[in-house]
Amino acid sequence: MNRLSVARRIASNIHGFRSVHRTLCSNTGVKIPGLVSEKEKFSLTEPELTDDIPQYDIAIVGGGMVGMAVTCSLATMPLTKQLNVAIIDSNPALVNNFHIKKEDPPDPRVSTVTPATISFFRDMGAWKFVQHHRHAYFDKMQVWDYTGLGYTKYNARDVDADVLGCVVENKVLHKSLLLCIQDTDFQKTIYSSRLSSITFPSKSSMPSSSGTSSSACGSSARLELDNGNSIYAKLVVGADGSKSCVRELARIQTTGWRYSQSAIICTVEHAEENYCAWQRFLPNGPIALLPIGENFSNIVWTMDPKESVDRNSMSEDDFVKAVNHALDSGYGPHPQSKLFEGGNLFSWFKADVPSTHEGFEVPPKVTKLASQRLAFPLSLMHANSYASKRLVLVGDAAHTVHPLAGQGVNMGFADALSLSKVIAEGVAVGFDIGEVTLLKKYESERRTANITMMAVLDGFQKAYSVDFMPINVLRALAFNGAQYISPLKRKIISYASGNQSLPFFT
């Protein structure tokens, strides 16, 4: 199948799937003892039973960052805080009161959260917990090409903002959401198990006028867990990642492809603190240097799979040398700040933003490796449907993207906010929260936004995977156009910050 036909499939409207009962996922999960301290407000006791099986409003499968963001958003909205929610995840971090110590080394798994995501966390009350731990705001970013033909600098002042984003370790984001939920009286039960199967109600399963418990079960999805437990839920939220068991059990097809690239992530240390985000496009993929607080930065280095194996097996000293080589003058010269200024084709644009007049800078030197190196393959994936009766997908269960712009987790958090708002709208008018007509409102909003972002990121990936002089010149024009055309620069910053409008069309 060629890429054009695949892209058309992504953009097409997919009809809802029929009710099914499937047991396609592995049942090899480990049961974690459900022990929590008295302070923990997560309930591990069974709620009121229906036919001896617990009945919930919502079952969230996956207790990672996006799953907990859905929970936290529901817990802090006036219309949804009375809902009864089950969280299904075998991760012991959900039931063990783990602490993040200041002296702990930085984790290589980080996220660059946008101003829109920061606002989401603040509105929920979770951002105050992030601020108790290591994090790094950045107000400047420099992007350039290995050919030395172009670069772009972005500054928060270009859009009258304080920051462009914030880099936070994933464990800090996750812990902050957990603490925020614990600060509420939200009814939640954690099942330290894995999902084995789901039985969706048939169209004929309608509650009777008597309103009996069995009728309530008949209109709910039944979830079987690998420890033998079962629960009912009016709505199942699949937040269980790119290899989603929920998506597989529901037989939701996906469209996408694997990139011929892998990424290495790790934490590095500098002699002094880094306050800027840096990204350089190299022949085999981009390398990013992101501040994470104190004297630490995070590396996200994309390359071909064989090179990733070689880089991962290097000694620490050799790897540090390779990183500095890639971020400095390796592969090509530094861009010349005056190359496109003066009497060039961009001179007729009014340069009225601060970063337009900022020259190229060399990133700070890396002095040593501060964490293990992790490597993983890269791919693009999009679910052909996000919603059906009693089921909805969020985050990586619905879409995965190339990490070159750090937008993946922000797309997931936007899903979480959108879904919780749609559920709140349904509650406000007394609607069945598992009804497909309600859930399609969420899909309609997020599908368009996600496909647009995926197309932009995939376009960047392809444009910078070709080393051909005419293409190199076009890329240089794009870099310098973004550098010197102030309205375009503002639009790019706004879109990357979480504004859903496209840079070129608004």
Short mmCIF file of C-alpha atoms in Angstrom, two decimals:
data_model
loop_
_atom_site.label_atom_id
_atom_site.label_comp_id
_atom_site.label_asym_id
_atom_site.label_seq_id
_atom_site.Cartn_x
_atom_site.Cartn_y
_atom_site.Cartn_z
CA MET A 1 0.00 0.00 0.00
CA ASN A 2 1.53 3.32 -1.00
CA ARG A 3 1.78 6.23 1.43
CA LEU A 4 -0.88 8.27 -0.39
CA SER A 5 -3.53 5.59 0.01
CA VAL A 6 -2.53 5.10 3.65
CA ALA A 7 -2.88 8.82 4.27
CA ARG A 8 -6.32 8.76 2.67
CA ARG A 9 -7.33 5.93 4.99
CA ILE A 10 -6.21 7.94 8.01
CA ALA A 11 -8.33 10.90 6.96
CA SER A 12 -11.43 8.84 6.06
CA ASN A 13 -14.46 8.45 8.32
CA ILE A 14 -14.64 5.02 9.91
CA HIS A 15 -17.97 3.61 11.06
CA GLY A 16 -18.38 2.19 14.59
CA PHE A 17 -17.66 -1.47 15.16
CA ARG A 18 -20.17 -4.08 16.35
CA SER A 19 -20.39 -5.30 19.95
CA VAL A 20 -17.87 -8.06 20.53
CA HIS A 21 -16.40 -10.33 23.16
CA ARG A 22 -12.73 -11.10 22.64
CA THR A 23 -9.84 -12.57 24.62
CA LEU A 24 -6.88 -11.66 22.47
CA CYS A 25 -4.45 -10.16 24.99
CA SER A 26 -1.86 -11.92 27.09
CA ASN A 27 -2.99 -12.91 30.57
CA THR A 28 0.53 -13.04 32.02
CA GLY A 29 0.24 -9.97 34.21
CA VAL A 30 1.46 -10.08 37.80
CA LYS A 31 -0.98 -9.32 40.59
CA ILE A 32 0.39 -6.61 42.90
CA PRO A 33 -0.73 -6.69 46.54
CA GLY A 34 -3.29 -3.93 47.09
CA LEU A 35 -1.73 -2.35 50.18
CA VAL A 36 -1.87 1.40 50.72
CA SER A 37 -1.42 3.70 53.68
CA GLU A 38 -4.34 5.19 55.61
CA LYS A 39 -3.70 8.49 53.83
CA GLU A 40 -4.29 6.97 50.43
CA LYS A 41 -7.72 7.95 49.16
CA PHE A 42 -7.71 5.34 46.39
CA SER A 43 -10.28 2.75 47.43
CA LEU A 44 -9.16 -0.83 47.01
CA THR A 45 -12.34 -2.22 48.58
CA GLU A 46 -15.22 -3.38 46.42
CA PRO A 47 -18.11 -0.93 45.98
CA GLU A 48 -21.79 -1.82 46.07
CA LEU A 49 -22.23 -5.01 44.08
CA THR A 50 -24.49 -5.74 41.15
CA ASP A 51 -25.09 -9.48 40.72
CA ASP A 52 -22.02 -9.85 42.99
CA ILE A 53 -19.94 -7.99 40.39
CA PRO A 54 -18.89 -4.35 41.02
CA GLN A 55 -20.62 -1.77 38.84
CA TYR A 56 -18.80 1.45 37.81
CA ASP A 57 -19.60 4.47 35.74
CA ILE A 58 -16.18 4.39 34.03
CA ALA A 59 -13.38 1.83 33.80
CA ILE A 60 -10.04 3.37 32.77
CA VAL A 61 -7.69 0.72 31.44
CA GLY A 62 -4.17 2.08 31.81
CA GLY A 63 -2.93 4.11 34.75
CA GLY A 64 -0.12 5.94 32.99
CA MET A 65 0.10 9.69 32.52
CA VAL A 66 -2.85 10.03 30.13
CA GLY A 67 -5.07 7.58 32.01
CA MET A 68 -4.40 9.40 35.27
CA ALA A 69 -5.00 12.75 33.53
CA VAL A 70 -8.48 11.53 32.54
CA THR A 71 -9.09 10.45 36.14
CA CYS A 72 -7.75 13.70 37.59
CA SER A 73 -9.81 15.83 35.21
CA LEU A 74 -13.00 13.92 36.07
CA ALA A 75 -12.18 14.18 39.78
CA THR A 76 -11.86 17.97 39.65
CA MET A 77 -14.83 18.87 37.44
CA PRO A 78 -18.03 19.74 39.36
CA LEU A 79 -20.27 17.70 37.05
CA THR A 80 -18.15 14.53 37.04
CA LYS A 81 -16.60 14.36 40.50
CA GLN A 82 -19.49 12.19 41.74
CA LEU A 83 -18.79 9.44 39.19
CA ASN A 84 -17.49 6.06 40.34
CA VAL A 85 -14.33 5.04 38.48
CA ALA A 86 -12.23 1.87 38.28
CA ILE A 87 -8.58 2.05 37.21
CA ILE A 88 -7.06 -1.14 35.82
CA ASP A 89 -3.26 -1.29 35.72
CA SER A 90 -0.66 -3.67 37.14
CA ASN A 91 1.85 -0.86 37.75
CA PRO A 92 2.75 -0.99 41.48
CA ALA A 93 3.30 2.78 41.48
CA LEU A 94 -0.47 3.23 41.57
CA VAL A 95 -0.88 1.48 44.92
CA ASN A 96 2.52 1.98 46.53
CA ASN A 97 3.10 5.39 48.05
CA PHE A 98 6.42 5.93 46.27
CA HIS A 99 8.42 9.10 46.87
CA ILE A 100 10.61 11.07 44.49
CA LYS A 101 13.69 12.27 46.34
CA LYS A 102 15.48 15.44 45.35
CA GLU A 103 18.78 13.61 45.26
CA ASP A 104 17.45 10.94 42.88
CA PRO A 105 19.24 10.97 39.51
CA PRO A 106 17.20 12.31 36.59
CA ASP A 107 15.17 9.75 34.70
CA PRO A 108 15.83 9.64 30.91
CA ARG A 109 12.07 9.46 30.25
CA VAL A 110 10.88 13.06 30.05
CA SER A 111 8.12 15.05 28.37
CA THR A 112 8.18 18.55 26.94
CA VAL A 113 4.83 19.95 27.99
CA THR A 114 3.32 22.90 26.14
CA PRO A 115 1.69 26.00 27.68
CA ALA A 116 -1.70 24.41 26.90
CA THR A 117 -0.78 21.31 28.91
CA ILE A 118 0.59 23.43 31.75
CA SER A 119 -2.75 25.29 31.88
CA PHE A 120 -4.59 21.94 31.94
CA PHE A 121 -2.51 20.78 34.92
CA ARG A 122 -2.98 24.11 36.70
CA ASP A 123 -6.75 24.01 36.24
CA MET A 124 -6.83 20.53 37.78
CA GLY A 125 -4.55 21.56 40.65
CA ALA A 126 -1.78 19.16 39.62
CA TRP A 127 0.88 21.67 38.51
CA LYS A 128 1.68 22.73 42.08
CA PHE A 129 2.94 19.19 42.69
CA VAL A 130 5.14 19.34 39.58
CA GLN A 131 6.77 22.48 40.97
CA HIS A 132 7.91 20.56 44.05
CA HIS A 133 10.23 18.47 41.89
CA ARG A 134 12.87 18.91 39.22
CA HIS A 135 11.56 20.64 36.08
CA ALA A 136 12.80 23.27 33.65
CA TYR A 137 10.90 26.02 31.89
CA PHE A 138 12.49 27.28 28.70
CA ASP A 139 11.77 30.52 26.90
CA LYS A 140 14.10 30.07 23.93
CA MET A 141 14.60 27.42 21.27
CA GLN A 142 17.07 27.13 18.41
CA VAL A 143 16.56 24.80 15.44
CA TRP A 144 19.07 24.40 12.65
CA ASP A 145 20.25 22.18 9.81
CA TYR A 146 23.53 20.28 9.49
CA THR A 147 24.17 21.87 6.07
CA GLY A 148 24.80 25.26 7.68
CA LEU A 149 22.34 26.90 5.27
CA GLY A 150 19.69 27.90 7.78
CA TYR A 151 18.51 28.20 11.36
CA THR A 152 15.52 29.52 13.31
CA LYS A 153 15.38 30.95 16.82
CA TYR A 154 12.16 31.15 18.81
CA ASN A 155 11.60 33.29 21.87
CA ALA A 156 8.59 33.37 24.20
CA ARG A 157 8.65 37.15 23.90
CA ASP A 158 7.79 36.75 20.21
CA VAL A 159 4.23 35.95 21.30
CA ASP A 160 4.24 37.98 24.53
CA ALA A 161 4.51 34.83 26.61
CA ASP A 162 6.73 33.88 29.53
CA VAL A 163 7.71 30.39 28.38
CA LEU A 164 7.65 28.16 25.31
CA GLY A 165 7.29 25.02 27.39
CA CYS A 166 8.57 23.01 30.33
CA VAL A 167 10.55 19.75 30.41
CA VAL A 168 9.48 17.37 33.18
CA GLU A 169 10.41 13.80 34.01
CA ASN A 170 7.53 11.43 33.30
CA LYS A 171 7.61 10.05 36.85
CA VAL A 172 7.09 13.61 38.18
CA LEU A 173 4.06 14.21 35.93
CA HIS A 174 2.61 10.84 36.92
CA LYS A 175 3.17 11.37 40.64
CA SER A 176 1.69 14.88 40.47
CA LEU A 177 -1.52 13.54 38.95
CA LEU A 178 -1.73 10.84 41.64
CA LEU A 179 -1.27 13.40 44.42
CA CYS A 180 -3.89 15.67 42.88
CA ILE A 181 -6.44 12.84 42.77
CA GLN A 182 -5.66 11.89 46.36
CA ASP A 183 -6.55 15.45 47.38
CA THR A 184 -10.15 14.86 46.26
CA ASP A 185 -13.04 12.73 47.51
CA PHE A 186 -13.39 11.09 44.12
CA GLN A 187 -14.68 7.50 44.20
CA LYS A 188 -11.98 5.40 42.60
CA THR A 189 -10.92 1.78 42.87
CA ILE A 190 -7.59 0.47 41.63
CA TYR A 191 -7.38 -3.06 40.26
CA SER A 192 -3.73 -4.14 40.21
CA SER A 193 -4.35 -6.51 37.33
CA ARG A 194 -4.40 -6.69 33.56
CA LEU A 195 -7.40 -6.80 31.30
CA SER A 196 -8.19 -10.23 29.82
CA SER A 197 -11.45 -9.69 27.95
CA ILE A 198 -14.34 -7.31 27.39
CA THR A 199 -17.95 -8.19 26.63
CA PHE A 200 -19.82 -5.32 25.06
CA PRO A 201 -23.62 -5.28 25.39
CA SER A 202 -25.64 -6.16 22.33
CA LYS A 203 -27.97 -3.59 20.84
CA SER A 204 -30.93 -5.46 22.34
CA SER A 205 -29.58 -5.05 25.89
CA MET A 206 -31.78 -2.20 27.08
CA PRO A 207 -32.63 -1.39 30.70
CA SER A 208 -36.15 -2.49 31.66
CA SER A 209 -38.70 -0.16 33.18
CA SER A 210 -38.23 -1.92 36.52
CA GLY A 211 -34.68 -0.59 36.75
CA THR A 212 -33.37 -3.83 38.22
CA SER A 213 -29.66 -4.45 38.83
CA SER A 214 -29.50 -7.08 36.11
CA SER A 215 -30.80 -4.53 33.61
CA ALA A 216 -28.03 -2.14 34.62
CA CYS A 217 -25.49 -4.88 33.96
CA GLY A 218 -27.10 -5.62 30.61
CA SER A 219 -26.46 -2.10 29.40
CA SER A 220 -22.82 -2.04 30.59
CA ALA A 221 -19.58 -3.54 29.34
CA ARG A 222 -18.22 -6.47 31.34
CA LEU A 223 -14.45 -6.56 31.91
CA GLU A 224 -12.65 -9.75 32.93
CA LEU A 225 -9.29 -9.31 34.69
CA ASP A 226 -6.37 -11.71 34.72
CA ASN A 227 -6.71 -12.32 38.47
CA GLY A 228 -10.22 -13.70 38.05
CA ASN A 229 -12.13 -10.56 39.01
CA SER A 230 -14.88 -9.06 36.86
CA ILE A 231 -16.43 -5.60 36.80
CA TYR A 232 -19.16 -3.77 34.89
CA ALA A 233 -18.74 -0.25 33.49
CA LYS A 234 -20.96 2.08 31.50
CA LEU A 235 -17.87 3.37 29.69
CA VAL A 236 -14.46 1.79 29.06
CA VAL A 237 -11.58 4.20 28.43
CA GLY A 238 -8.59 2.64 26.65
CA ALA A 239 -5.54 4.52 27.90
CA ASP A 240 -3.20 1.55 27.73
CA GLY A 241 -0.59 2.73 25.24
CA SER A 242 0.44 2.03 21.69
CA LYS A 243 -0.01 -1.75 22.08
CA SER A 244 -3.47 -1.20 23.53
CA CYS A 245 -5.24 -4.34 24.72
CA VAL A 246 -8.53 -2.43 24.71
CA ARG A 247 -8.07 -1.49 21.06
CA GLU A 248 -7.16 -5.07 20.17
CA LEU A 249 -10.11 -6.58 22.03
CA ALA A 250 -12.49 -4.11 20.37
CA ARG A 251 -11.02 -5.02 16.96
CA ILE A 252 -10.34 -1.40 16.09
CA GLN A 253 -8.02 -1.32 13.09
CA THR A 254 -5.09 1.06 12.81
CA THR A 255 -3.29 2.81 9.97
CA GLY A 256 0.39 3.72 9.99
CA TRP A 257 3.93 2.65 9.32
CA ARG A 258 7.30 2.10 10.92
CA TYR A 259 10.01 4.66 10.32
CA SER A 260 13.43 3.37 9.37
CA GLN A 261 14.69 5.12 12.49
CA SER A 262 15.26 4.50 16.18
CA ALA A 263 15.74 6.99 19.00
CA ILE A 264 18.20 7.02 21.87
CA ILE A 265 17.22 8.91 25.01
CA CYS A 266 19.39 9.69 28.02
CA THR A 267 20.25 12.37 30.56
CA VAL A 268 23.49 14.33 30.31
CA GLU A 269 25.22 16.88 32.51
CA HIS A 270 26.76 20.29 31.77
CA ALA A 271 29.20 22.49 33.63
CA GLU A 272 26.41 25.05 34.06
CA GLU A 273 22.62 25.11 33.76
CA ASN A 274 20.98 25.04 30.33
CA TYR A 275 17.96 27.30 29.78
CA CYS A 276 17.34 26.77 26.06
CA ALA A 277 15.90 23.91 23.97
CA TRP A 278 18.11 22.93 21.03
CA GLN A 279 17.40 20.77 17.99
CA ARG A 280 19.69 20.05 15.06
CA PHE A 281 18.64 18.09 11.99
CA LEU A 282 21.36 15.61 10.98
CA PRO A 283 21.52 13.35 7.89
CA ASN A 284 19.96 10.39 9.73
CA GLY A 285 17.55 12.30 11.97
CA PRO A 286 17.36 15.13 14.52
CA ILE A 287 19.15 15.40 17.86
CA ALA A 288 17.50 17.42 20.63
CA LEU A 289 19.05 18.81 23.81
CA LEU A 290 16.35 19.73 26.34
CA PRO A 291 16.90 21.37 29.76
CA ILE A 292 15.47 19.46 32.71
CA GLY A 293 16.74 21.55 35.63
CA GLU A 294 19.92 22.04 37.64
CA ASN A 295 22.84 21.20 35.33
CA PHE A 296 21.04 18.40 33.51
CA SER A 297 19.62 18.10 30.00
CA ASN A 298 17.84 15.32 28.17
CA ILE A 299 19.02 13.94 24.83
CA VAL A 300 16.62 12.62 22.19
CA TRP A 301 18.71 11.44 19.25
CA THR A 302 17.04 9.94 16.18
CA MET A 303 19.13 7.80 13.81
CA ASP A 304 18.97 4.65 11.73
CA PRO A 305 18.57 1.41 13.71
CA LYS A 306 22.10 0.12 13.10
CA GLU A 307 23.62 3.40 14.21
CA SER A 308 21.48 3.32 17.37
CA VAL A 309 22.89 -0.10 18.26
CA ASP A 310 26.44 1.21 17.76
CA ARG A 311 25.81 4.41 19.74
CA ASN A 312 24.16 2.50 22.55
CA SER A 313 27.13 0.17 22.93
CA MET A 314 29.74 2.97 22.97
CA SER A 315 31.69 3.75 26.10
CA GLU A 316 30.32 6.72 28.06
CA ASP A 317 33.26 8.92 27.06
CA ASP A 318 32.88 8.09 23.38
CA PHE A 319 29.14 8.71 23.52
CA VAL A 320 29.64 12.13 25.11
CA LYS A 321 32.13 13.01 22.36
CA ALA A 322 29.64 11.87 19.72
CA VAL A 323 26.87 14.03 21.26
CA ASN A 324 29.07 17.14 21.35
CA HIS A 325 30.17 16.45 17.77
CA ALA A 326 26.54 16.16 16.65
CA LEU A 327 25.49 19.37 18.42
CA ASP A 328 28.45 21.45 17.27
CA SER A 329 30.16 21.42 13.88
CA GLY A 330 29.98 17.71 13.13
CA TYR A 331 28.37 16.78 9.78
CA GLY A 332 28.57 20.40 8.57
CA PRO A 333 29.39 24.04 9.43
CA HIS A 334 27.54 26.42 11.75
CA PRO A 335 24.89 28.54 10.00
CA GLN A 336 25.90 32.07 9.20
CA SER A 337 23.64 34.59 10.96
CA LYS A 338 23.92 37.14 8.15
CA LEU A 339 23.47 34.69 5.28
CA PHE A 340 19.87 35.69 4.57
CA GLU A 341 19.81 39.18 6.13
CA GLY A 342 20.34 42.55 4.50
CA GLY A 343 19.23 42.70 0.91
CA ASN A 344 17.85 39.19 0.71
CA LEU A 345 14.44 37.92 -0.33
CA PHE A 346 13.17 38.24 3.27
CA SER A 347 14.24 41.86 3.77
CA TRP A 348 10.83 43.24 2.74
CA PHE A 349 9.21 41.55 5.77
CA LYS A 350 9.04 43.68 8.88
CA ALA A 351 11.16 41.91 11.51
CA ASP A 352 9.27 42.97 14.64
CA VAL A 353 9.86 40.06 17.01
CA PRO A 354 12.87 39.83 19.37
CA SER A 355 14.29 36.51 18.12
CA THR A 356 14.64 37.76 14.53
CA HIS A 357 17.74 39.70 15.51
CA GLU A 358 19.32 36.94 17.60
CA GLY A 359 22.33 35.26 16.05
CA PHE A 360 23.19 31.58 15.96
CA GLU A 361 24.57 30.10 19.20
CA VAL A 362 26.49 26.91 19.90
CA PRO A 363 24.77 24.66 22.50
CA PRO A 364 26.47 24.11 25.88
CA LYS A 365 28.99 21.28 25.99
CA VAL A 366 28.01 17.98 27.53
CA THR A 367 30.47 16.94 30.23
CA LYS A 368 29.20 13.49 31.15
CA LEU A 369 26.42 10.96 30.89
CA ALA A 370 24.03 11.07 33.86
CA SER A 371 21.70 8.12 33.15
CA GLN A 372 21.41 4.91 31.22
CA ARG A 373 20.78 5.07 27.47
CA LEU A 374 17.47 3.73 26.20
CA ALA A 375 16.76 2.94 22.54
CA PHE A 376 13.41 2.29 20.88
CA PRO A 377 12.05 2.06 17.30
CA LEU A 378 9.90 4.87 15.89
CA SER A 379 6.55 4.58 14.17
CA LEU A 380 3.37 6.39 13.25
CA MET A 381 0.03 4.83 14.18
CA HIS A 382 -3.54 6.10 14.10
CA ALA A 383 -6.68 4.24 15.17
CA ASN A 384 -9.37 4.19 12.50
CA SER A 385 -11.95 4.90 15.20
CA TYR A 386 -11.65 6.50 18.63
CA ALA A 387 -15.14 5.72 19.91
CA SER A 388 -17.91 3.15 19.85
CA LYS A 389 -20.75 2.35 22.21
CA ARG A 390 -19.33 1.95 25.73
CA LEU A 391 -15.72 2.41 24.57
CA VAL A 392 -13.30 5.22 23.77
CA LEU A 393 -9.54 5.46 23.13
CA VAL A 394 -7.16 8.18 24.34
CA GLY A 395 -3.45 8.93 24.07
CA ASP A 396 -1.08 6.42 22.52
CA ALA A 397 -3.90 3.87 22.32
CA ALA A 398 -5.38 6.13 19.62
CA HIS A 399 -2.24 7.61 18.03
CA THR A 400 1.55 7.60 18.11
CA VAL A 401 3.83 10.10 16.41
CA HIS A 402 7.49 10.80 15.71
CA PRO A 403 9.15 12.42 18.76
CA LEU A 404 10.91 15.20 16.79
CA ALA A 405 8.65 17.95 18.23
CA GLY A 406 7.78 16.35 21.57
CA GLN A 407 4.05 16.57 20.83
CA GLY A 408 2.94 13.00 21.56
CA VAL A 409 2.12 13.35 25.27
CA ASN A 410 0.56 16.78 24.71
CA MET A 411 -1.83 15.23 22.20
CA GLY A 412 -2.71 12.64 24.84
CA PHE A 413 -3.36 15.25 27.52
CA ALA A 414 -5.54 17.18 25.05
CA ASP A 415 -7.50 13.94 24.51
CA ALA A 416 -7.96 13.62 28.27
CA LEU A 417 -9.29 17.17 28.63
CA SER A 418 -11.62 16.84 25.64
CA LEU A 419 -13.04 13.50 26.81
CA SER A 420 -13.68 14.70 30.35
CA LYS A 421 -15.50 17.77 29.01
CA VAL A 422 -17.68 15.62 26.75
CA ILE A 423 -18.52 13.32 29.66
CA ALA A 424 -19.39 16.37 31.77
CA GLU A 425 -21.71 17.61 29.02
CA GLY A 426 -23.44 14.22 28.98
CA VAL A 427 -23.86 14.21 32.76
CA ALA A 428 -25.27 17.77 32.65
CA VAL A 429 -28.16 16.73 30.41
CA GLY A 430 -28.69 13.27 31.93
CA PHE A 431 -27.25 11.44 28.92
CA ASP A 432 -25.84 7.90 29.02
CA ILE A 433 -22.06 8.51 29.16
CA GLY A 434 -21.41 5.34 27.17
CA GLU A 435 -23.70 6.28 24.30
CA VAL A 436 -21.85 6.42 20.99
CA THR A 437 -23.50 9.67 19.85
CA LEU A 438 -21.95 11.41 22.87
CA LEU A 439 -18.52 9.79 22.47
CA LYS A 440 -18.41 10.69 18.77
CA LYS A 441 -18.36 14.34 19.83
CA TYR A 442 -15.00 13.64 21.48
CA GLU A 443 -13.77 11.75 18.42
CA SER A 444 -14.83 14.53 16.07
CA GLU A 445 -12.91 17.15 18.04
CA ARG A 446 -9.72 15.22 18.66
CA ARG A 447 -9.48 13.24 15.42
CA THR A 448 -9.12 16.35 13.28
CA ALA A 449 -6.58 17.95 15.61
CA ASN A 450 -4.53 14.76 15.93
CA ILE A 451 -4.48 13.96 12.20
CA THR A 452 -3.35 17.52 11.47
CA MET A 453 -0.48 17.32 13.97
CA MET A 454 0.49 13.85 12.72
CA ALA A 455 0.59 15.10 9.12
CA VAL A 456 2.80 18.05 10.10
CA LEU A 457 5.25 15.87 12.05
CA ASP A 458 5.35 13.17 9.37
CA GLY A 459 6.00 15.85 6.76
CA PHE A 460 8.93 17.18 8.78
CA GLN A 461 10.32 13.68 9.21
CA LYS A 462 10.22 13.02 5.48
CA ALA A 463 11.54 16.45 4.48
CA TYR A 464 14.60 16.01 6.67
CA SER A 465 15.30 12.43 5.65
CA VAL A 466 16.58 13.44 2.21
CA ASP A 467 20.16 14.66 1.59
CA PHE A 468 19.81 16.22 -1.88
CA MET A 469 21.06 19.72 -2.65
CA PRO A 470 17.83 21.17 -4.14
CA ILE A 471 15.91 19.84 -1.13
CA ASN A 472 18.59 21.22 1.19
CA VAL A 473 18.14 24.68 -0.31
CA LEU A 474 14.36 24.49 0.10
CA ARG A 475 14.83 23.48 3.73
CA ALA A 476 17.17 26.42 4.23
CA LEU A 477 14.55 28.77 2.78
CA ALA A 478 11.98 27.31 5.18
CA PHE A 479 14.28 27.80 8.17
CA ASN A 480 15.11 31.36 7.25
CA GLY A 481 11.52 32.15 6.32
CA ALA A 482 10.50 31.11 9.84
CA GLN A 483 13.38 33.16 11.24
CA TYR A 484 12.67 36.43 9.42
CA ILE A 485 8.92 36.38 8.66
CA SER A 486 7.49 37.49 11.99
CA PRO A 487 3.79 36.59 11.39
CA LEU A 488 4.79 33.07 10.35
CA LYS A 489 7.02 32.70 13.41
CA ARG A 490 4.20 33.75 15.72
CA LYS A 491 1.83 31.24 14.11
CA ILE A 492 4.35 28.42 14.45
CA ILE A 493 4.92 29.18 18.14
CA SER A 494 1.18 29.44 18.77
CA TYR A 495 0.45 26.11 17.07
CA ALA A 496 3.31 24.30 18.85
CA SER A 497 2.09 25.76 22.17
CA GLY A 498 -1.25 24.00 21.90
CA ASN A 499 -3.30 26.34 19.73
CA GLN A 500 -5.21 24.17 17.27
CA SER A 501 -5.03 26.63 14.38
CA LEU A 502 -2.66 25.82 11.56
CA PRO A 503 0.26 28.23 10.95
CA PHE A 504 -0.46 28.70 7.27
CA PHE A 505 -4.23 29.01 7.18
CA THR A 506 -5.26 31.42 9.95
#
